[in-house]
């Protein structure tokens, strides 16, 4: 009973004194609370937004850096198989190879070379009379090499499209690099082209054999044969910088191709003969010494263009314009250039 009596004493009384009623917050107190809350939250919100913006920039910088690095590695591997590399004089001379290459909309050929293309399991033998039969036999034939002409283009679009994001004026769209390859088909010992072949063994329409028994052409005199098929080009990398800042030195290529650590002696060839570059962009530059089959390639990306509509290169933002360079010597047997 003592416990029950104690609990009954704790029961609140039915009447409450007016002096005990909670009056709540006054309007002034609410206003003061709102102001204090605003003063605390606003800096925190700004800090969070700043962190998110910095994180986005770091992500686009990392992504662009990886893409440019992968692109330069791909070109390095591709170019190392070159048999003959065109310098600026031989590529762009009137009536020369640039006019014979496949046309790419808004594209300028920056790098072009001949290479040996490997076509596996394609050489006929006594058991299999054609490359198609070799493929059907699943690996019982030898591999073959055919001549291939490869060209890399700097595409600076004149209109907006799927490669221009975020959308903006066409002049502010990022540049991109595309690759085109045309090649010969499998031939027998007499030079006759096999017709019963797989898709990758087929001669590219428009490709004329180089140094064939019936047409002894060389890289400097090569011309196409007919019309190329549409959509030959493949995009290698997007978000290439379109600016010309900073201005390249007057001896950029001569210095780039003269590297004592790799055994490259000083180059006395005129800069205008060596350098192949668009006049409106330093994003893709090629310096070529055809006589030694050496090429220096420079790529510069524009990471800021992924989030801004008019991102231009400047020295204080150079971290967002990753630049990669490589110097490559073609390893294949040189072709005759007479």
Short mmCIF file of C-alpha atoms in Angstrom, two decimals:
data_model
loop_
_atom_site.label_atom_id
_atom_site.label_comp_id
_atom_site.label_asym_id
_atom_site.label_seq_id
_atom_site.Cartn_x
_atom_site.Cartn_y
_atom_site.Cartn_z
CA UNK A 1 0.00 0.00 0.00
CA UNK A 2 2.89 2.35 0.59
CA UNK A 3 3.87 2.11 -3.09
CA UNK A 4 0.33 2.79 -4.29
CA UNK A 5 0.01 5.76 -2.01
CA UNK A 6 3.34 7.13 -3.30
CA UNK A 7 2.21 6.85 -6.92
CA UNK A 8 -1.09 8.52 -6.16
CA UNK A 9 0.73 11.47 -4.69
CA UNK A 10 2.68 11.87 -8.01
CA UNK A 11 -0.53 12.13 -10.08
CA UNK A 12 -0.82 15.68 -11.50
CA UNK A 13 -3.52 17.86 -10.16
CA UNK A 14 -6.45 18.75 -12.36
CA UNK A 15 -5.82 22.45 -12.14
CA UNK A 16 -2.62 24.16 -13.27
CA UNK A 17 -1.51 27.53 -12.15
CA UNK A 18 -1.39 30.14 -14.95
CA UNK A 19 2.16 30.92 -13.94
CA UNK A 20 3.20 27.34 -14.89
CA UNK A 21 1.89 27.47 -18.51
CA UNK A 22 4.68 27.40 -21.22
CA UNK A 23 4.18 30.51 -23.37
CA UNK A 24 6.23 29.07 -26.37
CA UNK A 25 8.54 31.16 -28.62
CA UNK A 26 7.96 34.76 -29.38
CA UNK A 27 8.25 36.09 -32.96
CA UNK A 28 11.51 37.81 -32.14
CA UNK A 29 12.97 34.58 -30.79
CA UNK A 30 11.93 32.74 -33.98
CA UNK A 31 13.57 35.40 -36.15
CA UNK A 32 16.77 35.24 -34.14
CA UNK A 33 16.79 31.44 -34.43
CA UNK A 34 16.29 31.59 -38.18
CA UNK A 35 19.11 34.09 -38.59
CA UNK A 36 21.48 31.97 -36.50
CA UNK A 37 20.52 28.87 -38.48
CA UNK A 38 21.15 30.71 -41.76
CA UNK A 39 24.54 31.93 -40.56
CA UNK A 40 25.56 28.40 -39.65
CA UNK A 41 24.13 26.46 -42.61
CA UNK A 42 25.17 28.85 -45.41
CA UNK A 43 28.96 28.41 -44.95
CA UNK A 44 28.47 24.65 -44.56
CA UNK A 45 26.39 24.48 -47.74
CA UNK A 46 29.00 26.49 -49.62
CA UNK A 47 31.70 24.17 -48.34
CA UNK A 48 29.75 21.10 -49.50
CA UNK A 49 29.14 22.63 -52.95
CA UNK A 50 32.84 23.47 -53.22
CA UNK A 51 33.77 19.88 -52.35
CA UNK A 52 31.36 18.50 -54.95
CA UNK A 53 32.70 20.90 -57.62
CA UNK A 54 36.30 20.03 -56.83
CA UNK A 55 35.46 16.33 -56.89
CA UNK A 56 33.80 16.71 -60.31
CA UNK A 57 36.84 18.54 -61.69
CA UNK A 58 39.17 15.89 -60.33
CA UNK A 59 37.06 13.18 -61.94
CA UNK A 60 37.02 14.82 -65.37
CA UNK A 61 40.74 15.58 -65.09
CA UNK A 62 41.49 11.94 -64.25
CA UNK A 63 39.22 10.63 -67.01
CA UNK A 64 40.75 12.91 -69.65
CA UNK A 65 44.28 12.11 -68.49
CA UNK A 66 43.61 8.38 -68.82
CA UNK A 67 42.07 8.77 -72.27
CA UNK A 68 44.96 10.86 -73.62
CA UNK A 69 47.47 8.44 -72.11
CA UNK A 70 45.71 5.46 -73.71
CA UNK A 71 45.53 7.26 -77.05
CA UNK A 72 49.26 8.06 -77.11
CA UNK A 73 50.07 4.46 -76.21
CA UNK A 74 47.86 3.20 -79.04
CA UNK A 75 49.53 5.53 -81.55
CA UNK A 76 52.95 4.55 -80.22
CA UNK A 77 52.22 0.85 -80.76
CA UNK A 78 50.67 1.47 -84.17
CA UNK A 79 53.50 3.69 -85.35
CA UNK A 80 56.20 1.30 -84.17
CA UNK A 81 55.11 -1.04 -86.98
CA UNK A 82 55.54 1.65 -89.63
CA UNK A 83 57.52 0.94 -92.81
CA UNK A 84 57.38 4.49 -94.11
CA UNK A 85 56.15 7.68 -92.38
CA UNK A 86 55.15 10.78 -94.34
CA UNK A 87 56.68 14.06 -93.21
CA UNK A 88 54.97 17.41 -93.76
CA UNK A 89 56.50 17.95 -97.19
CA UNK A 90 55.54 14.55 -98.59
CA UNK A 91 52.12 14.48 -96.95
CA UNK A 92 50.84 17.91 -97.94
CA UNK A 93 52.69 18.64 -101.18
CA UNK A 94 50.28 19.46 -104.05
CA UNK A 95 49.04 16.30 -105.72
CA UNK A 96 50.59 14.06 -103.07
CA UNK A 97 49.32 11.56 -100.53
CA UNK A 98 46.94 13.82 -98.55
CA UNK A 99 44.70 14.14 -101.59
CA UNK A 100 44.60 10.34 -101.98
CA UNK A 101 43.54 9.59 -98.41
CA UNK A 102 39.90 8.98 -97.46
CA UNK A 103 38.06 12.25 -96.79
CA UNK A 104 36.98 12.87 -93.19
CA UNK A 105 34.44 15.62 -92.50
CA UNK A 106 36.16 18.59 -90.83
CA UNK A 107 39.29 16.45 -90.53
CA UNK A 108 42.92 17.28 -91.31
CA UNK A 109 45.41 14.41 -91.77
CA UNK A 110 48.20 14.90 -89.24
CA UNK A 111 49.94 11.53 -89.38
CA UNK A 112 50.08 9.00 -92.23
CA UNK A 113 52.27 5.95 -92.67
CA UNK A 114 52.56 2.54 -94.30
CA UNK A 115 52.69 -0.54 -92.10
CA UNK A 116 52.52 -4.30 -92.33
CA UNK A 117 49.12 -5.58 -91.22
CA UNK A 118 48.98 -9.07 -89.73
CA UNK A 119 46.16 -11.32 -90.94
CA UNK A 120 46.23 -14.53 -88.96
CA UNK A 121 45.56 -18.06 -90.16
CA UNK A 122 45.30 -17.08 -93.81
CA UNK A 123 48.18 -18.49 -95.87
CA UNK A 124 46.98 -21.45 -97.95
CA UNK A 125 48.98 -24.70 -97.91
CA UNK A 126 48.76 -28.12 -99.47
CA UNK A 127 45.82 -29.08 -97.27
CA UNK A 128 43.84 -25.88 -97.70
CA UNK A 129 43.65 -24.10 -101.04
CA UNK A 130 42.19 -20.76 -99.95
CA UNK A 131 42.35 -18.39 -96.94
CA UNK A 132 38.68 -19.16 -96.31
CA UNK A 133 39.49 -22.86 -96.03
CA UNK A 134 42.31 -22.00 -93.63
CA UNK A 135 39.91 -20.19 -91.32
CA UNK A 136 37.45 -23.07 -91.52
CA UNK A 137 40.24 -25.43 -90.46
CA UNK A 138 40.63 -23.38 -87.26
CA UNK A 139 44.34 -22.67 -87.07
CA UNK A 140 46.11 -25.05 -89.43
CA UNK A 141 47.52 -22.33 -91.69
CA UNK A 142 50.21 -19.69 -91.28
CA UNK A 143 49.76 -15.96 -90.78
CA UNK A 144 50.24 -13.37 -93.51
CA UNK A 145 51.26 -9.73 -93.74
CA UNK A 146 49.66 -7.26 -96.14
CA UNK A 147 50.39 -3.61 -96.84
CA UNK A 148 48.19 -1.10 -95.01
CA UNK A 149 48.00 2.68 -95.16
CA UNK A 150 47.07 4.32 -91.84
CA UNK A 151 46.12 7.94 -91.28
CA UNK A 152 45.23 9.89 -88.13
CA UNK A 153 43.09 13.01 -88.48
CA UNK A 154 42.47 15.96 -86.22
CA UNK A 155 38.74 16.67 -86.52
CA UNK A 156 37.62 20.15 -85.50
CA UNK A 157 33.87 20.06 -86.07
CA UNK A 158 32.20 22.94 -87.83
CA UNK A 159 28.80 22.06 -86.39
CA UNK A 160 27.39 20.70 -83.15
CA UNK A 161 26.81 16.99 -82.78
CA UNK A 162 27.01 13.97 -80.51
CA UNK A 163 30.71 14.63 -79.82
CA UNK A 164 30.00 18.17 -78.57
CA UNK A 165 28.86 17.98 -74.96
CA UNK A 166 27.92 20.11 -73.12
CA UNK A 167 26.25 21.75 -76.10
CA UNK A 168 27.62 25.08 -77.29
CA UNK A 169 28.57 26.99 -80.39
CA UNK A 170 30.31 24.80 -82.97
CA UNK A 171 33.51 26.85 -82.71
CA UNK A 172 33.75 25.82 -79.04
CA UNK A 173 33.19 22.09 -79.62
CA UNK A 174 36.17 19.92 -78.63
CA UNK A 175 38.39 18.44 -81.29
CA UNK A 176 38.81 14.68 -81.64
CA UNK A 177 41.23 12.28 -83.29
CA UNK A 178 40.01 9.67 -85.75
CA UNK A 179 41.88 6.81 -87.40
CA UNK A 180 41.50 5.41 -90.90
CA UNK A 181 43.12 2.24 -92.18
CA UNK A 182 42.93 0.82 -95.69
CA UNK A 183 44.74 -2.37 -96.61
CA UNK A 184 45.39 -4.96 -99.26
CA UNK A 185 43.95 -8.46 -99.31
CA UNK A 186 45.62 -11.88 -99.21
CA UNK A 187 47.48 -12.66 -102.44
CA UNK A 188 49.09 -15.81 -103.80
CA UNK A 189 52.71 -16.04 -104.93
CA UNK A 190 51.86 -14.65 -108.35
CA UNK A 191 50.18 -11.58 -106.86
CA UNK A 192 46.63 -12.69 -107.58
CA UNK A 193 44.09 -11.57 -105.00
CA UNK A 194 42.14 -14.29 -103.26
CA UNK A 195 38.39 -13.81 -103.43
CA UNK A 196 37.04 -16.47 -101.08
CA UNK A 197 38.10 -14.79 -97.83
CA UNK A 198 36.83 -13.64 -94.45
CA UNK A 199 35.86 -10.01 -93.85
CA UNK A 200 39.20 -8.96 -92.33
CA UNK A 201 41.09 -10.56 -95.26
CA UNK A 202 39.23 -8.54 -97.88
CA UNK A 203 40.99 -5.79 -99.80
CA UNK A 204 39.64 -2.36 -98.86
CA UNK A 205 37.81 -0.78 -101.80
CA UNK A 206 39.93 2.01 -103.20
CA UNK A 207 43.22 0.52 -102.05
CA UNK A 208 45.83 0.07 -104.77
CA UNK A 209 48.59 -2.47 -104.10
CA UNK A 210 51.98 -0.99 -103.36
CA UNK A 211 55.03 -2.27 -105.24
CA UNK A 212 52.98 -5.03 -106.86
CA UNK A 213 54.39 -6.83 -109.93
CA UNK A 214 51.86 -5.10 -112.19
CA UNK A 215 51.98 -1.65 -110.58
CA UNK A 216 55.41 -0.77 -109.13
CA UNK A 217 54.30 2.30 -107.19
CA UNK A 218 56.08 3.73 -104.17
CA UNK A 219 54.81 5.76 -101.17
CA UNK A 220 55.58 9.04 -102.94
CA UNK A 221 53.76 8.09 -106.14
CA UNK A 222 50.90 6.08 -104.69
CA UNK A 223 47.37 6.94 -105.80
CA UNK A 224 44.09 5.37 -104.80
CA UNK A 225 42.16 2.98 -107.00
CA UNK A 226 38.52 3.94 -107.23
CA UNK A 227 36.16 5.06 -104.48
CA UNK A 228 36.52 4.36 -100.78
CA UNK A 229 33.60 2.97 -98.77
CA UNK A 230 31.77 5.32 -96.41
CA UNK A 231 32.43 5.58 -92.66
CA UNK A 232 35.98 4.26 -92.67
CA UNK A 233 37.07 6.47 -89.79
CA UNK A 234 37.00 5.36 -86.16
CA UNK A 235 37.19 7.82 -83.26
CA UNK A 236 40.30 7.27 -81.16
CA UNK A 237 39.79 9.97 -78.53
CA UNK A 238 37.59 13.01 -77.95
CA UNK A 239 38.15 16.23 -75.98
CA UNK A 240 41.34 17.25 -77.73
CA UNK A 241 42.34 20.86 -77.12
CA UNK A 242 41.73 23.29 -79.99
CA UNK A 243 43.83 26.21 -78.78
CA UNK A 244 47.21 27.30 -80.15
CA UNK A 245 48.56 28.49 -76.80
CA UNK A 246 51.44 28.49 -76.00
CA UNK A 247 53.15 29.20 -79.31
CA UNK A 248 55.52 26.45 -80.35
CA UNK A 249 59.17 27.33 -80.73
CA UNK A 250 60.63 27.77 -84.20
CA UNK A 251 62.76 24.65 -83.68
CA UNK A 252 60.22 22.49 -81.83
CA UNK A 253 60.49 19.48 -84.15
CA UNK A 254 64.23 19.71 -84.60
CA UNK A 255 64.70 19.60 -80.85
CA UNK A 256 62.08 16.86 -80.36
CA UNK A 257 63.74 14.57 -82.89
CA UNK A 258 67.27 15.25 -81.58
CA UNK A 259 67.56 13.13 -78.46
CA UNK A 260 71.06 12.01 -77.41
CA UNK A 261 69.63 9.57 -74.82
CA UNK A 262 67.97 7.55 -77.59
CA UNK A 263 70.78 7.87 -80.09
CA UNK A 264 68.96 10.36 -82.31
CA UNK A 265 71.49 12.81 -83.74
CA UNK A 266 70.77 16.48 -84.33
CA UNK A 267 68.26 17.18 -87.08
CA UNK A 268 69.15 19.73 -89.74
CA UNK A 269 65.96 19.24 -91.78
CA UNK A 270 63.86 22.43 -92.07
CA UNK A 271 61.06 22.74 -89.52
CA UNK A 272 58.46 23.18 -92.25
CA UNK A 273 59.44 19.81 -93.67
CA UNK A 274 59.20 18.04 -90.31
CA UNK A 275 56.16 19.53 -88.58
CA UNK A 276 52.64 18.43 -89.38
CA UNK A 277 50.09 20.36 -87.32
CA UNK A 278 46.78 22.10 -87.72
CA UNK A 279 47.13 25.88 -87.84
CA UNK A 280 44.29 26.23 -85.34
CA UNK A 281 45.27 23.69 -82.69
CA UNK A 282 48.23 22.40 -80.72
CA UNK A 283 46.17 19.43 -79.56
CA UNK A 284 47.70 17.02 -82.09
CA UNK A 285 51.21 17.61 -83.45
CA UNK A 286 53.43 15.31 -85.47
CA UNK A 287 57.11 15.81 -86.27
CA UNK A 288 58.45 13.31 -88.78
CA UNK A 289 61.91 12.54 -90.10
CA UNK A 290 61.06 10.23 -93.00
CA UNK A 291 64.69 9.47 -93.81
CA UNK A 292 65.18 7.82 -90.42
CA UNK A 293 61.58 6.63 -89.97
CA UNK A 294 61.26 8.59 -86.71
CA UNK A 295 58.17 10.43 -85.51
CA UNK A 296 57.49 12.63 -82.49
CA UNK A 297 53.82 12.81 -81.48
CA UNK A 298 52.22 15.25 -79.01
CA UNK A 299 48.61 15.09 -77.76
CA UNK A 300 46.91 17.61 -75.46
CA UNK A 301 43.46 17.10 -73.99
CA UNK A 302 40.93 19.56 -72.59
CA UNK A 303 39.31 18.21 -69.43
CA UNK A 304 37.47 21.43 -68.61
CA UNK A 305 35.51 21.15 -71.85
CA UNK A 306 33.59 18.25 -70.31
CA UNK A 307 31.83 20.65 -67.94
CA UNK A 308 32.30 24.09 -69.50
CA UNK A 309 31.11 25.29 -72.88
CA UNK A 310 34.10 27.51 -73.67
CA UNK A 311 37.14 26.20 -71.83
CA UNK A 312 40.38 27.69 -73.15
CA UNK A 313 43.96 26.77 -72.33
CA UNK A 314 45.85 28.96 -69.89
CA UNK A 315 49.03 28.43 -67.91
CA UNK A 316 47.27 28.51 -64.54
CA UNK A 317 44.86 25.75 -65.68
CA UNK A 318 47.45 23.54 -67.36
CA UNK A 319 46.64 20.65 -64.97
CA UNK A 320 43.31 20.29 -66.78
CA UNK A 321 45.04 20.06 -70.17
CA UNK A 322 47.01 16.79 -69.92
CA UNK A 323 49.80 16.54 -72.47
CA UNK A 324 51.53 13.36 -73.53
CA UNK A 325 54.42 12.99 -75.97
CA UNK A 326 56.22 10.08 -77.53
CA UNK A 327 59.06 9.60 -80.00
CA UNK A 328 58.83 6.42 -82.07
CA UNK A 329 61.02 4.74 -84.62
CA UNK A 330 59.32 2.51 -87.18
CA UNK A 331 60.66 -1.02 -86.83
CA UNK A 332 59.49 -2.63 -90.08
CA UNK A 333 61.61 -2.91 -93.22
CA UNK A 334 61.62 0.50 -94.96
CA UNK A 335 59.80 0.79 -98.27
CA UNK A 336 61.43 2.17 -101.36
CA UNK A 337 60.66 5.86 -101.91
CA UNK A 338 62.21 6.33 -105.34
#
